[in-house]
Amino acid sequence: MLIKKIGAVSTALVVLASASVPSYATEQVNTASYATKAETKLKNSALKSEAKLPIEVISLQNGSFEQPAVPYGTWQTFNQSQVPGWQTTASDGLIEIQNHFEDRDAADGEQYAELNAYEASALYQDIVTTPGATVRWQVSHRGRHTTDTATVKFGTPGDLKLIDTMTTSVDAWKTYSGTYTIPAGQTTTRFQFEAVGGDPRNGNLLDNIVFATQSFITVSGNIDKTSVKKDKTATYSFDAKNEGGMASQKTTLSIPIPQEVTLNSPNVMVDGASVAGSYDSNTRILSIPLGSITKDATKHVTFDVKGTVVANNVTTQATVTHQDLGFADEDYTNYSGDVTLSVLANNAPTITATDHVLKKGSSFNPMAGVTASDAEDGNLTSSISVTANDVDTSVEGTYHVTYSVTDSDGNTTTKTITVTVSSNNAPVITAADKTLKKGASFDPMAGVSASDTEDGDVTDNVSVTANDVDTSAVGTYHVTYSVTDSDGNTTTKTITVTVTSNDAPVITASDKTLKKGGSFDPMAGVSASDTEDGNVTDKVSVTANDVDTSAVGTYHVTYSVTDSDGNTTTKTITVTVTSNDAPVIVASDQTLKKGKAFDVMAGVSASDLEDGDVTGGITVTANDVDTNTVGTYHVTYSVTDSDGNTTTKTITVTITSNDAPTFTTSDVYLKVGDKFNPYAGITASDTEDGDLTYRIDIESSDVDMTQAGTYAVEYSVTDSDNNTTKITRHVYVRTNDKPVIHASDQTFKAGASFDPLAGMSASDTEDGDITANVTVTANDVDANQAGTYHVTYSVTDSDDNTTTKTVTITVLTNEKPVIIAADITQKAHRSVDPMAGVTASDLEDGDLTANIKIIANDINTDVPGEYHVTYSVLDSDGNTTEATYTVTVLTNEKPVIHATDQTLAYGQAFDPMAGVTAEDFEDGDLTGSIKVISNDVNPLQAGIYHVTYSVTDADGNETQITITVLVGAQPVDPAIPADPETPMHVTPAPVQMANPIVSSVSAPDPVRELPKTGDTDNTAQVITIGGLLAMLGALFLRRKK
């Protein structure tokens, strides 16, 4: 705040300075606030929908000083009447507001206020409050050019209590906050900030001020229609309104989505803008972040759902949770009333239409007999449209008609019927020619039928129009049939009936099988008979015979016979000539263990092609087997078939020992990280059992493939005779480290030669020096162009481990050196070393500080002002750099004592240091250094006294100030006369006491320039003289009285 004039301090601030200071900042939020009360947790929807403010709203105005507006990057002072809500105790009544002044952001919004410490003034608001209410308070504070201090005070306008002291640096805004309970009877509360310390002319920035009851978010819900049809959309809308005293934060709206509807998308509309909500498909709860809602503001939320399940009165209810902005100590919850929606059925319409069969040339009306209906709309027959119709009644064929109808909900149904156009053909008679034996019966209708395309089966309409059949005489006859359909089309058909003589004769002969060399009579067992002629065997003749009994094979014989009616029958039989083979013995070699029993006939059999199984005829003709002695023996078998054919067979019987199994393996050499299969590279075998690898067991193993070392694996194997063999196998695990490339980053000047392999090497734990294997896989170095480049090397060891490494190559330019120095601010009369802290460096030469020269220096430390020093430095390439820095010589100002004249009642104790402070431009607060060099005050004697103070700063500058102390007269009890007369009433003229005098002397000159304006003022002198005269007059009148 800019102070325009220096005058008397207001009486209000004197009261503030002497007030007692209880602590309110640590009080907790009222535990009876609405969100934590048990009744707000009730789930009764009626109670939830009737949320009431727990207390009357309390809120200050213009807490972020956004009114009146100030241009960006500037500051401006306003009369307090121009700043909504705010007042000041400053004598000039002005309030300063800044907007990003000195590139400083506001704590909230764009603007903030400045409260200077130059005059002990304050910013405040008087707010109508409800006793017992708990309010939250908050203020963002920041020093402007140094660390500044201001106090926060609450109370009635005449009795303020210290709530907190804010001390904040220039670096950033700091927020102070707490709660305050309005005391009983306090219907007006002053919320005040008072500057205490810091830069006297600049400081104490204030913003983001809150003094308010809690935020209170109510939520109401609605839907754009009371019912929606299935698969159609309805829109829910909810309004979250802040009816409390302050803004909210972390405001979240939660809405359970009913089972009967489906959420179209979790992205909802908030005040017309899309906002990403979150939807939990398990709980069906849609959560919508609303952030902060300012006081009296409303956020409007809408989202769409689609009806999915038919149901009446589907309800949901929104829940809103939030906190007070800037306070996270308490969460609030509120509820909306029920929002009800019914989901109606949305059935598609139904078309009723049937297939048609038409005769060629007949008429066709596609709408005849076609209807449509809908569950919601009723009869929709008039809405049916024919969308396809290819019927042509002049041409036979199959055609289709497609119908479509749409109900009022836009549901469309289509249906296609088939229309068949048939010809007008004559009927068809089905009858076949017949052959009958002489004397057999004959039914002319047997097997006869008739059908018609239109009439179907018309067999019953068939008539015989001609029939000359005589079954008693062999011959050829005819029968004629006729039938007429419903269209008058007549069809006739004639068949032939043949009457034949009796059956042909039958030959009886069977297939035969003969052994090679046997005799064959083709007529043996052959006969013939006839129904009319009887036995006609003597008439049988052999018409074909290729049988050769001397050769194995399949042959045929054909017979023929003719009866008396001339009917001839033929028959062919098969004659098979088989060989006369010897029998076959089946027996296998055997291997037995020593000492085992041996059955010579076990598993031995014999068979013969003609005789079949002849195992019973086998004899052992030789057997030398000795099962007690290891060796090879033989057994000979013999068998003879019924034809005298004899077969012999000899088998080998091996008697083996009963040895234990053996292993075949070797030690394993692996590298760290390899995979080890303990079953790989090891086998087991047994003399009797053969390969036993599959039966190997691991008895123990300590192999660790992550650590180099020598390990052991113990195996065992057991043969079928329970002979067990064990073996230990060693596993040697060696390291398998990747190779290492030794190469470093390089820096050189442009134009120098560059060999990427120079100074580079590679080594491997197993392979040793493998520098020769290094390859350069990438190299973008341009040695003639300044810049940063890279070279990538790669090397692979014998284990195929590959290492790559990239180094940075910096090609330097021939740049000028750099001088580093800082501007200097120094008090007058003090020495300055122009080389102190000054350095120089060069990209190529490094530190060049020793080469710096001062080529210009006009510093005069005895005269305040701004001076300059110019430095120069030269690098090895002849590049020269010059730099000039500023040296500011400051004045050495005297300290300032702040003390005010005082008035004491008679006998009142007097502390000469009470309220007295001192400060120095260079040394800061010097209150502790103040000395009282004279003090003649006597509180027991009325009169005018003086106290003189002195303080000296670190530079030896001394300031003295004298204040006046007025001690009032001793009270006198009035005398009561014995015979009082009527007193004469004399009303003395009222005495106007001057406001307490501020006496802040820092220099002999009593006329002081005001901050920023340049105005001068003699008011202090006038007020001081007038006040002294007024007090003397008061004493005079009192003594006379």
PDB file of C-alpha atoms in Angstrom, residues 251-394:
ATOM      1  CA  THR A 251     -15.497 -31.653  -5.924  1.00  0.00           C
ATOM      2  CA  THR A 252     -16.642 -35.012  -7.288  1.00  0.00           C
ATOM      3  CA  LEU A 253     -20.100 -36.025  -8.477  1.00  0.00           C
ATOM      4  CA  SER A 254     -20.887 -39.779  -8.222  1.00  0.00           C
ATOM      5  CA  ILE A 255     -23.968 -41.255  -9.893  1.00  0.00           C
ATOM      6  CA  PRO A 256     -24.927 -44.968  -9.789  1.00  0.00           C
ATOM      7  CA  ILE A 257     -26.039 -45.995 -13.297  1.00  0.00           C
ATOM      8  CA  PRO A 258     -29.155 -48.209 -12.975  1.00  0.00           C
ATOM      9  CA  GLN A 259     -28.982 -51.787 -14.269  1.00  0.00           C
ATOM     10  CA  GLU A 260     -31.834 -51.046 -16.667  1.00  0.00           C
ATOM     11  CA  VAL A 261     -29.834 -48.493 -18.698  1.00  0.00           C
ATOM     12  CA  THR A 262     -26.392 -48.386 -20.306  1.00  0.00           C
ATOM     13  CA  LEU A 263     -24.007 -45.432 -20.081  1.00  0.00           C
ATOM     14  CA  ASN A 264     -23.191 -44.224 -23.599  1.00  0.00           C
ATOM     15  CA  SER A 265     -19.765 -42.891 -22.610  1.00  0.00           C
ATOM     16  CA  PRO A 266     -17.920 -41.895 -19.400  1.00  0.00           C
ATOM     17  CA  ASN A 267     -17.099 -38.614 -21.131  1.00  0.00           C
ATOM     18  CA  VAL A 268     -19.734 -36.181 -19.885  1.00  0.00           C
ATOM     19  CA  MET A 269     -20.547 -32.536 -20.560  1.00  0.00           C
ATOM     20  CA  VAL A 270     -19.771 -30.035 -17.798  1.00  0.00           C
ATOM     21  CA  ASP A 271     -21.026 -26.534 -18.564  1.00  0.00           C
ATOM     22  CA  GLY A 272     -21.050 -27.422 -22.265  1.00  0.00           C
ATOM     23  CA  ALA A 273     -17.487 -28.775 -22.382  1.00  0.00           C
ATOM     24  CA  SER A 274     -16.463 -32.422 -22.574  1.00  0.00           C
ATOM     25  CA  VAL A 275     -14.946 -33.804 -19.361  1.00  0.00           C
ATOM     26  CA  ALA A 276     -13.510 -37.300 -18.913  1.00  0.00           C
ATOM     27  CA  GLY A 277     -15.354 -39.081 -16.141  1.00  0.00           C
ATOM     28  CA  SER A 278     -14.520 -42.552 -14.826  1.00  0.00           C
ATOM     29  CA  TYR A 279     -16.927 -45.464 -14.814  1.00  0.00           C
ATOM     30  CA  ASP A 280     -16.567 -48.597 -12.652  1.00  0.00           C
ATOM     31  CA  SER A 281     -18.319 -51.415 -14.499  1.00  0.00           C
ATOM     32  CA  ASN A 282     -18.460 -53.510 -11.314  1.00  0.00           C
ATOM     33  CA  THR A 283     -20.172 -50.953  -9.088  1.00  0.00           C
ATOM     34  CA  ARG A 284     -21.795 -49.150 -12.080  1.00  0.00           C
ATOM     35  CA  ILE A 285     -20.830 -45.810 -10.524  1.00  0.00           C
ATOM     36  CA  LEU A 286     -19.961 -42.873 -12.792  1.00  0.00           C
ATOM     37  CA  SER A 287     -17.542 -40.429 -11.096  1.00  0.00           C
ATOM     38  CA  ILE A 288     -17.196 -36.905 -12.524  1.00  0.00           C
ATOM     39  CA  PRO A 289     -14.420 -34.526 -11.358  1.00  0.00           C
ATOM     40  CA  LEU A 290     -15.769 -30.979 -10.967  1.00  0.00           C
ATOM     41  CA  GLY A 291     -12.641 -29.459  -9.389  1.00  0.00           C
ATOM     42  CA  SER A 292     -13.340 -26.170  -7.622  1.00  0.00           C
ATOM     43  CA  ILE A 293     -16.742 -24.468  -7.522  1.00  0.00           C
ATOM     44  CA  THR A 294     -16.637 -20.831  -6.472  1.00  0.00           C
ATOM     45  CA  LYS A 295     -19.139 -19.288  -4.087  1.00  0.00           C
ATOM     46  CA  ASP A 296     -22.649 -19.010  -5.590  1.00  0.00           C
ATOM     47  CA  ALA A 297     -21.479 -20.774  -8.789  1.00  0.00           C
ATOM     48  CA  THR A 298     -23.198 -23.776 -10.375  1.00  0.00           C
ATOM     49  CA  LYS A 299     -21.731 -26.515 -12.542  1.00  0.00           C
ATOM     50  CA  HIS A 300     -24.165 -28.170 -14.940  1.00  0.00           C
ATOM     51  CA  VAL A 301     -23.472 -31.831 -15.803  1.00  0.00           C
ATOM     52  CA  THR A 302     -25.196 -33.855 -18.520  1.00  0.00           C
ATOM     53  CA  PHE A 303     -24.637 -37.350 -19.891  1.00  0.00           C
ATOM     54  CA  ASP A 304     -26.604 -39.812 -22.038  1.00  0.00           C
ATOM     55  CA  VAL A 305     -27.849 -43.314 -21.289  1.00  0.00           C
ATOM     56  CA  LYS A 306     -29.595 -45.878 -23.442  1.00  0.00           C
ATOM     57  CA  GLY A 307     -32.540 -47.988 -22.257  1.00  0.00           C
ATOM     58  CA  THR A 308     -31.647 -51.693 -22.166  1.00  0.00           C
ATOM     59  CA  VAL A 309     -34.094 -53.482 -19.839  1.00  0.00           C
ATOM     60  CA  VAL A 310     -37.833 -52.777 -19.763  1.00  0.00           C
ATOM     61  CA  ALA A 311     -38.745 -51.529 -16.275  1.00  0.00           C
ATOM     62  CA  ASN A 312     -40.880 -48.893 -14.533  1.00  0.00           C
ATOM     63  CA  ASN A 313     -39.615 -46.157 -12.194  1.00  0.00           C
ATOM     64  CA  VAL A 314     -35.873 -46.793 -12.403  1.00  0.00           C
ATOM     65  CA  THR A 315     -34.281 -44.403  -9.872  1.00  0.00           C
ATOM     66  CA  THR A 316     -30.827 -43.059  -9.208  1.00  0.00           C
ATOM     67  CA  GLN A 317     -29.415 -40.404  -6.911  1.00  0.00           C
ATOM     68  CA  ALA A 318     -26.265 -38.296  -7.194  1.00  0.00           C
ATOM     69  CA  THR A 319     -23.708 -37.955  -4.388  1.00  0.00           C
ATOM     70  CA  VAL A 320     -21.372 -34.939  -4.269  1.00  0.00           C
ATOM     71  CA  THR A 321     -18.177 -34.915  -2.182  1.00  0.00           C
ATOM     72  CA  HIS A 322     -15.855 -31.939  -1.731  1.00  0.00           C
ATOM     73  CA  GLN A 323     -13.474 -30.037   0.525  1.00  0.00           C
ATOM     74  CA  ASP A 324     -13.027 -26.366   1.275  1.00  0.00           C
ATOM     75  CA  LEU A 325     -10.564 -24.730  -1.129  1.00  0.00           C
ATOM     76  CA  GLY A 326      -7.130 -24.721   0.478  1.00  0.00           C
ATOM     77  CA  PHE A 327      -8.218 -27.010   3.348  1.00  0.00           C
ATOM     78  CA  ALA A 328      -7.912 -30.795   3.244  1.00  0.00           C
ATOM     79  CA  ASP A 329      -8.844 -31.533   6.860  1.00  0.00           C
ATOM     80  CA  GLU A 330     -12.492 -32.360   6.252  1.00  0.00           C
ATOM     81  CA  ASP A 331     -14.553 -33.997   3.488  1.00  0.00           C
ATOM     82  CA  TYR A 332     -18.198 -33.048   2.920  1.00  0.00           C
ATOM     83  CA  THR A 333     -20.949 -35.164   1.350  1.00  0.00           C
ATOM     84  CA  ASN A 334     -24.378 -34.219   0.027  1.00  0.00           C
ATOM     85  CA  TYR A 335     -27.040 -35.953  -2.039  1.00  0.00           C
ATOM     86  CA  SER A 336     -29.607 -35.160  -4.683  1.00  0.00           C
ATOM     87  CA  GLY A 337     -33.187 -36.313  -4.680  1.00  0.00           C
ATOM     88  CA  ASP A 338     -34.223 -39.389  -6.669  1.00  0.00           C
ATOM     89  CA  VAL A 339     -34.254 -39.078 -10.461  1.00  0.00           C
ATOM     90  CA  THR A 340     -36.772 -41.510 -11.982  1.00  0.00           C
ATOM     91  CA  LEU A 341     -36.935 -42.989 -15.486  1.00  0.00           C
ATOM     92  CA  SER A 342     -39.059 -45.753 -17.013  1.00  0.00           C
ATOM     93  CA  VAL A 343     -37.720 -47.959 -19.824  1.00  0.00           C
ATOM     94  CA  LEU A 344     -40.425 -49.018 -22.285  1.00  0.00           C
ATOM     95  CA  ALA A 345     -40.438 -51.917 -24.739  1.00  0.00           C
ATOM     96  CA  ASN A 346     -39.488 -51.075 -28.320  1.00  0.00           C
ATOM     97  CA  ASN A 347     -40.635 -54.079 -30.351  1.00  0.00           C
ATOM     98  CA  ALA A 348     -40.340 -54.125 -34.122  1.00  0.00           C
ATOM     99  CA  PRO A 349     -43.602 -54.464 -36.150  1.00  0.00           C
ATOM    100  CA  THR A 350     -44.778 -57.835 -37.566  1.00  0.00           C
ATOM    101  CA  ILE A 351     -45.761 -58.540 -41.208  1.00  0.00           C
ATOM    102  CA  THR A 352     -48.210 -61.374 -41.942  1.00  0.00           C
ATOM    103  CA  ALA A 353     -47.903 -62.739 -45.510  1.00  0.00           C
ATOM    104  CA  THR A 354     -47.893 -66.299 -47.007  1.00  0.00           C
ATOM    105  CA  ASP A 355     -46.382 -67.915 -50.108  1.00  0.00           C
ATOM    106  CA  HIS A 356     -48.593 -68.210 -53.232  1.00  0.00           C
ATOM    107  CA  VAL A 357     -48.931 -70.777 -56.047  1.00  0.00           C
ATOM    108  CA  LEU A 358     -50.493 -69.402 -59.276  1.00  0.00           C
ATOM    109  CA  LYS A 359     -51.304 -70.912 -62.615  1.00  0.00           C
ATOM    110  CA  LYS A 360     -49.690 -69.428 -65.648  1.00  0.00           C
ATOM    111  CA  GLY A 361     -51.717 -66.489 -66.985  1.00  0.00           C
ATOM    112  CA  SER A 362     -53.687 -65.831 -63.790  1.00  0.00           C
ATOM    113  CA  SER A 363     -53.808 -62.377 -62.064  1.00  0.00           C
ATOM    114  CA  PHE A 364     -51.750 -61.524 -58.940  1.00  0.00           C
ATOM    115  CA  ASN A 365     -52.326 -58.793 -56.284  1.00  0.00           C
ATOM    116  CA  PRO A 366     -49.208 -58.589 -54.056  1.00  0.00           C
ATOM    117  CA  MET A 367     -51.141 -56.871 -51.209  1.00  0.00           C
ATOM    118  CA  ALA A 368     -53.924 -59.427 -51.050  1.00  0.00           C
ATOM    119  CA  GLY A 369     -54.030 -60.985 -47.583  1.00  0.00           C
ATOM    120  CA  VAL A 370     -50.980 -59.042 -46.323  1.00  0.00           C
ATOM    121  CA  THR A 371     -51.200 -57.245 -42.917  1.00  0.00           C
ATOM    122  CA  ALA A 372     -48.853 -55.593 -40.423  1.00  0.00           C
ATOM    123  CA  SER A 373     -49.145 -54.784 -36.710  1.00  0.00           C
ATOM    124  CA  ASP A 374     -46.976 -53.261 -33.930  1.00  0.00           C
ATOM    125  CA  ALA A 375     -47.124 -53.667 -30.136  1.00  0.00           C
ATOM    126  CA  GLU A 376     -47.041 -49.902 -29.642  1.00  0.00           C
ATOM    127  CA  ASP A 377     -48.641 -48.551 -32.864  1.00  0.00           C
ATOM    128  CA  GLY A 378     -51.314 -51.219 -33.485  1.00  0.00           C
ATOM    129  CA  ASN A 379     -52.427 -51.880 -37.109  1.00  0.00           C
ATOM    130  CA  LEU A 380     -49.751 -50.741 -39.579  1.00  0.00           C
ATOM    131  CA  THR A 381     -51.167 -52.469 -42.685  1.00  0.00           C
ATOM    132  CA  SER A 382     -51.615 -49.128 -44.437  1.00  0.00           C
ATOM    133  CA  SER A 383     -47.903 -48.390 -43.919  1.00  0.00           C
ATOM    134  CA  ILE A 384     -46.690 -51.530 -45.714  1.00  0.00           C
ATOM    135  CA  SER A 385     -44.631 -50.903 -48.840  1.00  0.00           C
ATOM    136  CA  VAL A 386     -43.582 -53.415 -51.489  1.00  0.00           C
ATOM    137  CA  THR A 387     -39.816 -53.003 -51.836  1.00  0.00           C
ATOM    138  CA  ALA A 388     -39.273 -55.816 -54.382  1.00  0.00           C
ATOM    139  CA  ASN A 389     -41.617 -57.757 -56.761  1.00  0.00           C
ATOM    140  CA  ASP A 390     -40.426 -59.772 -59.793  1.00  0.00           C
ATOM    141  CA  VAL A 391     -43.588 -61.856 -60.317  1.00  0.00           C
ATOM    142  CA  ASP A 392     -44.456 -62.557 -64.027  1.00  0.00           C
ATOM    143  CA  THR A 393     -47.609 -64.683 -64.277  1.00  0.00           C
ATOM    144  CA  SER A 394     -47.099 -65.136 -68.044  1.00  0.00           C
TER     145      SER A 394
END
